[in-house]
């Protein structure tokens, strides 16, 4: 047997692959790129991915370790996915092994077999029109179930109230058989209802259809309630008719249930789900259903973009502007950008939908890189809501509400409609303070104040999760005049219950909606209709359809107007527009009242008077003058450590290295500009000081050449073992 070593990628931060000896008695033909293997790495036992085999290695043979196990006979990651991972590792300057890890669900990363996804199922073997001699209503009802669908998971049968004895009775009659197999999503028996498209929807559909079967990036910019989802459904219907699969990405888990419901009402095909609300086994099942081609539609959040789809025909990315599509730790990838690359590699169209597209996406559409399609009117009889800025400067407030706003709320509630009150701050109050000495409760580990929560009563840091009890008196002057300052969703809920005692109040935030079941129950209550007040954070803003909401009240709308982040106004405008879009989505007209201290703010008025698109064009002009993204490319090097000096010194050395490297590799036409190092806006977080160094360059290639050299330098830099650093390419925020 000729000598060879197996080259594998391991999920470690080192930017290299590793050579191992094969498992005893294995030949080179046993190892194919994309297979999983188990290997010892230091004192760890890791799952690696085979990259290839080679006949020589730079590692001395006596220091080579042998692989412990070959987990698969065939690759789980095909060559196309491997190529995508290499691109991702190069673009984000990340370890290939850690990138490949994202391609697999957690159980496969641990070395589990594919069969771990199998469940006990019952499959119909008799013809549908068989008339067996069944006893009792339960057995008859059970057989009807199998007439509608060939396979049922045992757990679904017991959950539906059927007993094992009844299942075994059908098995004795050779109607069904028990098996171990991958469960498939139930296919509801539906009679699809196709809504009539308006002229703009029809034009958008006709514009995208010619690109089915080849790559094209399309921006579907439609006002809230304009029927973007109906366009998605029509496109998916065409893709399914060709025997292909569709990938639908949504920003939040909260959007998944209602999206699934709409898809199940339209298509008689298995629809798989992948999101953080599933357990590890459910994720493996969804991954297999899609990668084996058994599920035809995949709906998921950010990480679903990595799932193999052998017959991919279309990618849809809804609410493309949403920051949830950007990973903020580890591999800091953008699911939107990766989806574009994947669509290009697969030669399929990708539709980016939003009422408030990001400035990068809008710029690409305006310059002709993307097909730009607009839906300017709401679907059906719904009309855009009437928006009103209401100044609260020097005005008396009742429980944080202006009197005209309370009067408007009362009017809509009396008409048996729902009112949505939006404040993007959970908890009871953003801080507690002493009225005598001015002391404020601050986090011990962050440059942030502690938020007061009443349910249960405690002080909570929303940045590092530090919690403590509520002091009975001021720890500084011993005064008992310690008061809650400001408002959060809990306080608004309590005050509205006093102002409108006859109306139910529904609070929607991270504290009331902790899991999928709680979310579904709460939204089912809302959709039953009837007069009520919804109070919530941005969880209420993202794509939800509340047909009975006719009034939206936005409190504390000024938070993003003067942000230190250059994207602050963009994000604030998107949030205002998205929240406003919840009003008047059915036949009844909607109203939006925005309370503000800055009613004369020019950009806020431009948003109200002319809409998001006009404001976006204005912001693009500002970005061009300041040479900020999308008119330049940006990367952010962050460092953090409990020692402020070391945190700063690492970035100072990084800056010195970059300057020296640039002198040797001058890019006259695309110079790299450095800004910093300087402290982050919140300098100390979770007990660690945070600094950042910003890099800008008009050209993407010279920027990435610089970053590649920088990463190699930092990985070899000695003396900063306690300092964590990370590189964020195309950062979404600089705070």
Coordinates of N, CA and C in Angstrom, one line a residue, residues 286-427:
X286 N -34.6 18.4 9.5 CA -34.8 19.4 8.4 C -33.7 19.4 7.4
X287 N -32.5 19.4 7.9 CA -31.3 19.4 7.0 C -31.3 18.2 6.1
X288 N -31.6 17.0 6.6 CA -31.7 15.8 5.7 C -32.9 15.9 4.7
X289 N -34.0 16.4 5.2 CA -35.2 16.5 4.3 C -34.9 17.3 3.1
X290 N -34.1 18.4 3.3 CA -33.8 19.3 2.2 C -32.7 18.8 1.4
X291 N -31.6 18.3 2.0 CA -30.4 17.9 1.3 C -30.6 16.7 0.5
X292 N -31.6 15.8 0.9 CA -31.9 14.6 0.2 C -33.0 14.9 -0.8
X293 N -33.5 16.1 -1.0 CA -34.4 16.5 -2.0 C -35.9 16.1 -1.6
X294 N -36.1 15.7 -0.4 CA -37.5 15.2 0.0 C -38.4 16.4 0.3
X295 N -37.8 17.5 0.9 CA -38.6 18.7 1.1 C -38.3 19.6 -0.1
X296 N -39.3 20.2 -0.6 CA -39.1 21.1 -1.8 C -39.0 22.5 -1.5
X297 N -39.4 22.9 -0.3 CA -39.3 24.3 0.1 C -38.6 24.4 1.5
X298 N -37.6 25.2 1.6 CA -36.9 25.4 2.9 C -37.2 26.8 3.4
X299 N -37.8 27.0 4.6 CA -37.9 28.3 5.2 C -37.1 28.4 6.4
X300 N -36.2 29.3 6.5 CA -35.3 29.4 7.6 C -34.8 30.8 7.9
X301 N -34.1 30.9 9.0 CA -33.4 32.1 9.3 C -32.0 32.1 8.8
X302 N -31.1 32.9 9.3 CA -29.8 33.2 8.7 C -29.0 31.9 8.4
X303 N -28.9 31.0 9.3 CA -28.0 29.8 9.1 C -28.5 28.9 8.0
X304 N -29.8 29.0 7.7 CA -30.4 28.1 6.7 C -29.7 28.3 5.3
X305 N -29.1 29.4 5.1 CA -28.4 29.7 3.8 C -27.3 28.6 3.5
X306 N -26.8 27.9 4.5 CA -25.8 26.9 4.3 C -26.3 25.6 3.9
X307 N -27.6 25.3 4.0 CA -28.1 24.0 3.8 C -28.0 23.5 2.3
X308 N -27.5 22.3 2.1 CA -27.4 21.8 0.7 C -28.8 21.6 0.1
X309 N -28.9 22.1 -1.1 CA -30.2 21.9 -1.8 C -29.8 21.4 -3.2
X310 N -29.9 20.1 -3.5 CA -29.4 19.6 -4.8 C -30.2 20.1 -6.0
X311 N -31.4 20.5 -5.8 CA -32.2 21.0 -7.0 C -32.7 22.4 -6.8
X312 N -31.8 23.2 -6.3 CA -32.1 24.6 -6.0 C -32.5 25.4 -7.3
X313 N -33.6 26.1 -7.2 CA -34.1 26.8 -8.4 C -34.3 28.3 -8.1
X314 N -34.4 28.7 -6.8 CA -34.8 30.1 -6.5 C -34.4 30.3 -5.1
X315 N -33.9 31.6 -4.8 CA -33.6 32.0 -3.4 C -34.4 33.3 -3.2
X316 N -35.2 33.3 -2.1 CA -35.9 34.5 -1.8 C -35.4 35.0 -0.4
X317 N -35.1 36.2 -0.2 CA -34.6 36.8 1.0 C -35.5 37.9 1.4
X318 N -36.4 37.7 2.3 CA -37.4 38.6 2.7 C -36.9 39.6 3.8
X319 N -37.3 40.8 3.8 CA -36.8 41.9 4.7 C -35.3 41.9 4.6
X320 N -34.7 42.1 3.4 CA -33.3 42.0 3.2 C -32.5 43.0 4.0
X321 N -33.1 44.1 4.4 CA -32.4 45.1 5.1 C -32.1 44.7 6.6
X322 N -32.7 43.7 7.1 CA -32.7 43.4 8.5 C -31.3 43.0 9.0
X323 N -30.9 43.6 10.1 CA -29.6 43.3 10.7 C -29.5 41.9 11.2
X324 N -30.6 41.1 11.3 CA -30.5 39.8 11.8 C -29.8 38.9 10.8
X325 N -29.7 39.3 9.5 CA -29.0 38.5 8.5 C -27.5 38.6 8.7
X326 N -27.0 39.4 9.5 CA -25.5 39.5 9.7 C -25.2 38.9 11.1
X327 N -24.3 37.9 11.0 CA -23.8 37.2 12.2 C -22.9 38.2 13.0
X328 N -23.0 38.3 14.3 CA -22.3 39.3 15.0 C -21.2 38.7 15.9
X329 N -20.9 37.4 15.8 CA -19.8 36.8 16.5 C -19.3 35.7 15.7
X330 N -18.1 35.2 16.1 CA -17.5 34.1 15.4 C -17.3 34.4 13.9
X331 N -17.8 33.6 13.0 CA -17.8 33.9 11.6 C -18.8 35.0 11.3
X332 N -18.3 36.2 11.1 CA -19.2 37.4 11.0 C -19.6 37.6 9.5
X333 N -20.4 36.6 9.1 CA -20.9 36.6 7.7 C -22.2 37.3 7.5
X334 N -22.5 37.7 6.3 CA -23.8 38.3 6.0 C -24.5 37.2 5.2
X335 N -25.7 36.7 5.7 CA -26.4 35.7 5.0 C -27.0 36.3 3.6
X336 N -27.2 37.6 3.6 CA -27.7 38.2 2.4 C -26.6 38.1 1.3
X337 N -25.4 38.5 1.6 CA -24.3 38.5 0.7 C -23.9 37.1 0.3
X338 N -23.9 36.2 1.2 CA -23.6 34.8 0.9 C -24.7 34.2 0.0
X339 N -25.9 34.6 0.2 CA -27.0 34.1 -0.6 C -26.8 34.5 -2.0
X340 N -26.4 35.8 -2.2 CA -26.1 36.3 -3.6 C -25.0 35.5 -4.3
X341 N -23.9 35.2 -3.5 CA -22.8 34.4 -4.1 C -23.3 33.0 -4.4
X342 N -24.1 32.4 -3.5 CA -24.6 31.0 -3.7 C -25.6 31.0 -5.0
X343 N -26.4 32.0 -5.1 CA -27.3 32.1 -6.3 C -26.5 32.2 -7.6
X344 N -25.4 33.0 -7.5 CA -24.6 33.1 -8.7 C -23.9 31.8 -9.1
X345 N -23.4 31.1 -8.0 CA -22.7 29.8 -8.3 C -23.7 28.8 -8.8
X346 N -25.0 28.8 -8.3 CA -26.0 27.8 -8.7 C -26.7 28.2 -10.0
X347 N -26.5 29.5 -10.5 CA -27.1 30.0 -11.6 C -28.6 30.0 -11.5
X348 N -29.1 30.6 -10.4 CA -30.5 30.7 -10.1 C -30.8 32.2 -9.7
X349 N -32.0 32.7 -9.9 CA -32.3 34.1 -9.5 C -32.4 34.2 -8.0
X350 N -32.2 35.4 -7.5 CA -32.4 35.6 -6.1 C -33.2 36.9 -6.0
X351 N -34.3 36.9 -5.2 CA -35.1 38.0 -5.0 C -34.9 38.6 -3.6
X352 N -34.5 39.9 -3.5 CA -34.3 40.5 -2.2 C -35.6 41.5 -2.0
X353 N -36.4 41.2 -1.0 CA -37.6 41.9 -0.8 C -37.5 42.8 0.4
X354 N -38.0 44.0 0.3 CA -38.1 44.9 1.4 C -38.9 46.2 1.1
X355 N -39.5 46.7 2.1 CA -40.1 48.0 2.0 C -39.1 49.1 2.2
X356 N -38.0 48.8 2.9 CA -37.0 49.7 3.3 C -35.6 49.1 3.0
X357 N -35.3 49.0 1.7 CA -34.0 48.3 1.4 C -32.8 49.0 2.0
X358 N -31.8 48.2 2.3 CA -30.5 48.8 2.8 C -29.9 49.7 1.7
X359 N -29.1 50.6 2.1 CA -28.5 51.6 1.1 C -27.6 50.8 0.2
X360 N -26.9 49.8 0.6 CA -26.1 49.0 -0.3 C -26.9 48.3 -1.4
X361 N -28.0 47.7 -1.0 CA -28.8 47.0 -2.0 C -29.5 48.0 -2.9
X362 N -30.0 49.1 -2.4 CA -30.6 50.2 -3.2 C -29.6 50.8 -4.2
X363 N -28.4 51.0 -3.7 CA -27.3 51.5 -4.6 C -27.0 50.5 -5.8
X364 N -27.0 49.2 -5.5 CA -26.8 48.2 -6.5 C -27.9 48.2 -7.5
X365 N -29.1 48.5 -7.0 CA -30.3 48.5 -7.9 C -30.3 49.8 -8.8
X366 N -29.9 50.9 -8.2 CA -30.0 52.2 -8.9 C -28.8 52.2 -10.0
X367 N -27.8 51.5 -9.7 CA -26.6 51.5 -10.7 C -26.8 50.4 -11.7
X368 N -27.9 49.6 -11.6 CA -28.1 48.6 -12.7 C -27.5 47.2 -12.4
X369 N -26.9 47.0 -11.3 CA -26.3 45.7 -11.0 C -27.5 44.7 -10.6
X370 N -28.5 45.2 -10.0 CA -29.7 44.4 -9.6 C -30.9 44.9 -10.5
X371 N -31.8 44.0 -10.8 CA -33.0 44.3 -11.4 C -33.9 45.0 -10.3
X372 N -34.4 46.2 -10.6 CA -35.1 47.0 -9.6 C -36.6 47.0 -9.9
X373 N -37.4 46.4 -9.0 CA -38.8 46.4 -9.2 C -39.5 47.0 -8.1
X374 N -40.6 47.8 -8.4 CA -41.2 48.5 -7.3 C -42.7 48.2 -7.2
X375 N -43.2 48.1 -6.0 CA -44.6 47.9 -5.7 C -45.0 49.2 -4.8
X376 N -45.6 50.1 -5.4 CA -45.8 51.4 -4.7 C -47.2 51.5 -4.0
X377 N -48.1 50.5 -4.3 CA -49.4 50.6 -3.7 C -49.7 49.3 -2.9
X378 N -50.5 49.4 -1.9 CA -50.9 48.3 -1.1 C -51.8 47.3 -1.9
X379 N -51.7 46.1 -1.6 CA -52.6 45.1 -2.2 C -54.0 45.2 -1.8
X380 N -54.9 44.8 -2.7 CA -56.4 44.8 -2.3 C -56.9 46.3 -2.1
X381 N -57.7 46.4 -1.1 CA -58.3 47.8 -0.9 C -57.6 48.6 0.2
X382 N -56.5 48.0 0.7 CA -55.8 48.7 1.8 C -55.1 49.9 1.2
X383 N -55.1 51.0 2.1 CA -54.4 52.2 1.7 C -53.3 52.5 2.7
X384 N -52.3 53.3 2.2 CA -51.1 53.6 3.1 C -51.7 54.4 4.3
X385 N -51.1 54.2 5.5 CA -51.5 54.9 6.7 C -51.2 56.4 6.6
X386 N -52.0 57.1 7.3 CA -51.8 58.6 7.4 C -50.7 58.8 8.6
X387 N -49.6 59.4 8.3 CA -48.6 59.6 9.3 C -48.5 61.0 9.8
X388 N -48.3 61.1 11.1 CA -48.3 62.4 11.7 C -47.2 62.5 12.8
X389 N -46.4 63.6 12.7 CA -45.4 63.9 13.7 C -46.0 64.8 14.7
X390 N -45.9 64.4 16.0 CA -46.5 65.1 17.1 C -45.4 65.6 18.0
X391 N -45.2 66.9 18.1 CA -44.1 67.4 19.0 C -44.6 67.3 20.4
X392 N -43.7 66.8 21.3 CA -44.0 66.7 22.7 C -43.1 67.7 23.5
X393 N -42.4 68.6 22.7 CA -41.5 69.6 23.4 C -42.4 70.6 24.2
X394 N -42.1 70.7 25.4 CA -42.8 71.6 26.4 C -44.3 71.2 26.5
X395 N -44.7 70.0 26.1 CA -46.1 69.6 26.2 C -46.3 68.7 27.4
X396 N -47.5 68.8 28.1 CA -47.7 67.9 29.2 C -48.0 66.5 28.7
X397 N -47.5 65.5 29.4 CA -47.7 64.1 29.0 C -48.4 63.3 30.2
X398 N -49.3 62.4 29.8 CA -49.9 61.5 30.7 C -49.4 60.1 30.5
X399 N -48.6 59.6 31.5 CA -48.0 58.3 31.4 C -47.1 58.2 30.1
X400 N -46.5 59.3 29.7 CA -45.7 59.3 28.5 C -46.4 59.5 27.2
X401 N -47.7 59.7 27.2 CA -48.5 59.9 26.0 C -49.0 61.4 26.0
X402 N -49.0 62.0 24.8 CA -49.6 63.3 24.6 C -51.2 63.1 24.6
X403 N -51.9 64.1 25.0 CA -53.3 64.0 25.1 C -54.0 63.7 23.8
X404 N -53.5 64.4 22.6 CA -54.1 64.0 21.4 C -53.9 62.6 21.0
X405 N -52.8 62.0 21.4 CA -52.5 60.6 21.1 C -53.4 59.7 21.9
X406 N -53.7 60.0 23.1 CA -54.6 59.2 23.9 C -56.0 59.3 23.4
X407 N -56.4 60.5 22.9 CA -57.7 60.7 22.3 C -57.9 59.8 21.0
X408 N -56.8 59.8 20.2 CA -56.8 58.9 19.0 C -56.9 57.5 19.4
X409 N -56.2 57.0 20.4 CA -56.3 55.6 20.8 C -57.7 55.3 21.3
X410 N -58.3 56.2 22.1 CA -59.6 55.9 22.5 C -60.6 55.8 21.4
X411 N -60.5 56.6 20.4 CA -61.4 56.6 19.2 C -61.3 55.2 18.5
X412 N -60.1 54.8 18.2 CA -59.9 53.5 17.5 C -60.4 52.3 18.3
X413 N -60.1 52.4 19.6 CA -60.6 51.3 20.4 C -62.1 51.2 20.5
X414 N -62.7 52.3 20.5 CA -64.2 52.4 20.5 C -64.8 51.8 19.2
X415 N -64.0 51.9 18.2 CA -64.4 51.3 16.9 C -64.1 49.9 16.8
X416 N -63.8 49.2 17.9 CA -63.4 47.8 18.0 C -62.2 47.5 17.2
X417 N -61.2 48.4 17.1 CA -60.0 48.1 16.4 C -58.9 48.0 17.4
X418 N -57.7 47.6 16.9 CA -56.5 47.4 17.7 C -55.5 48.5 17.6
X419 N -54.8 48.8 18.7 CA -53.8 49.9 18.7 C -52.5 49.2 19.0
X420 N -51.5 49.6 18.3 CA -50.1 49.1 18.5 C -49.3 50.3 19.1
X421 N -48.7 50.1 20.2 CA -47.8 51.1 20.8 C -46.4 50.5 20.8
X422 N -45.5 51.2 20.1 CA -44.2 50.7 19.9 C -43.2 51.6 20.7
X423 N -42.4 50.9 21.5 CA -41.2 51.5 22.2 C -40.1 50.5 22.2
X424 N -39.0 50.8 21.7 CA -37.9 49.8 21.5 C -37.1 49.7 22.7
X425 N -37.7 49.5 23.9 CA -37.0 49.3 25.1 C -37.8 48.4 26.1
X426 N -37.3 47.2 26.3 CA -38.0 46.3 27.2 C -37.7 46.6 28.7
X427 N -38.4 46.0 29.6 CA -38.2 46.3 31.0 C -39.2 47.3 31.5

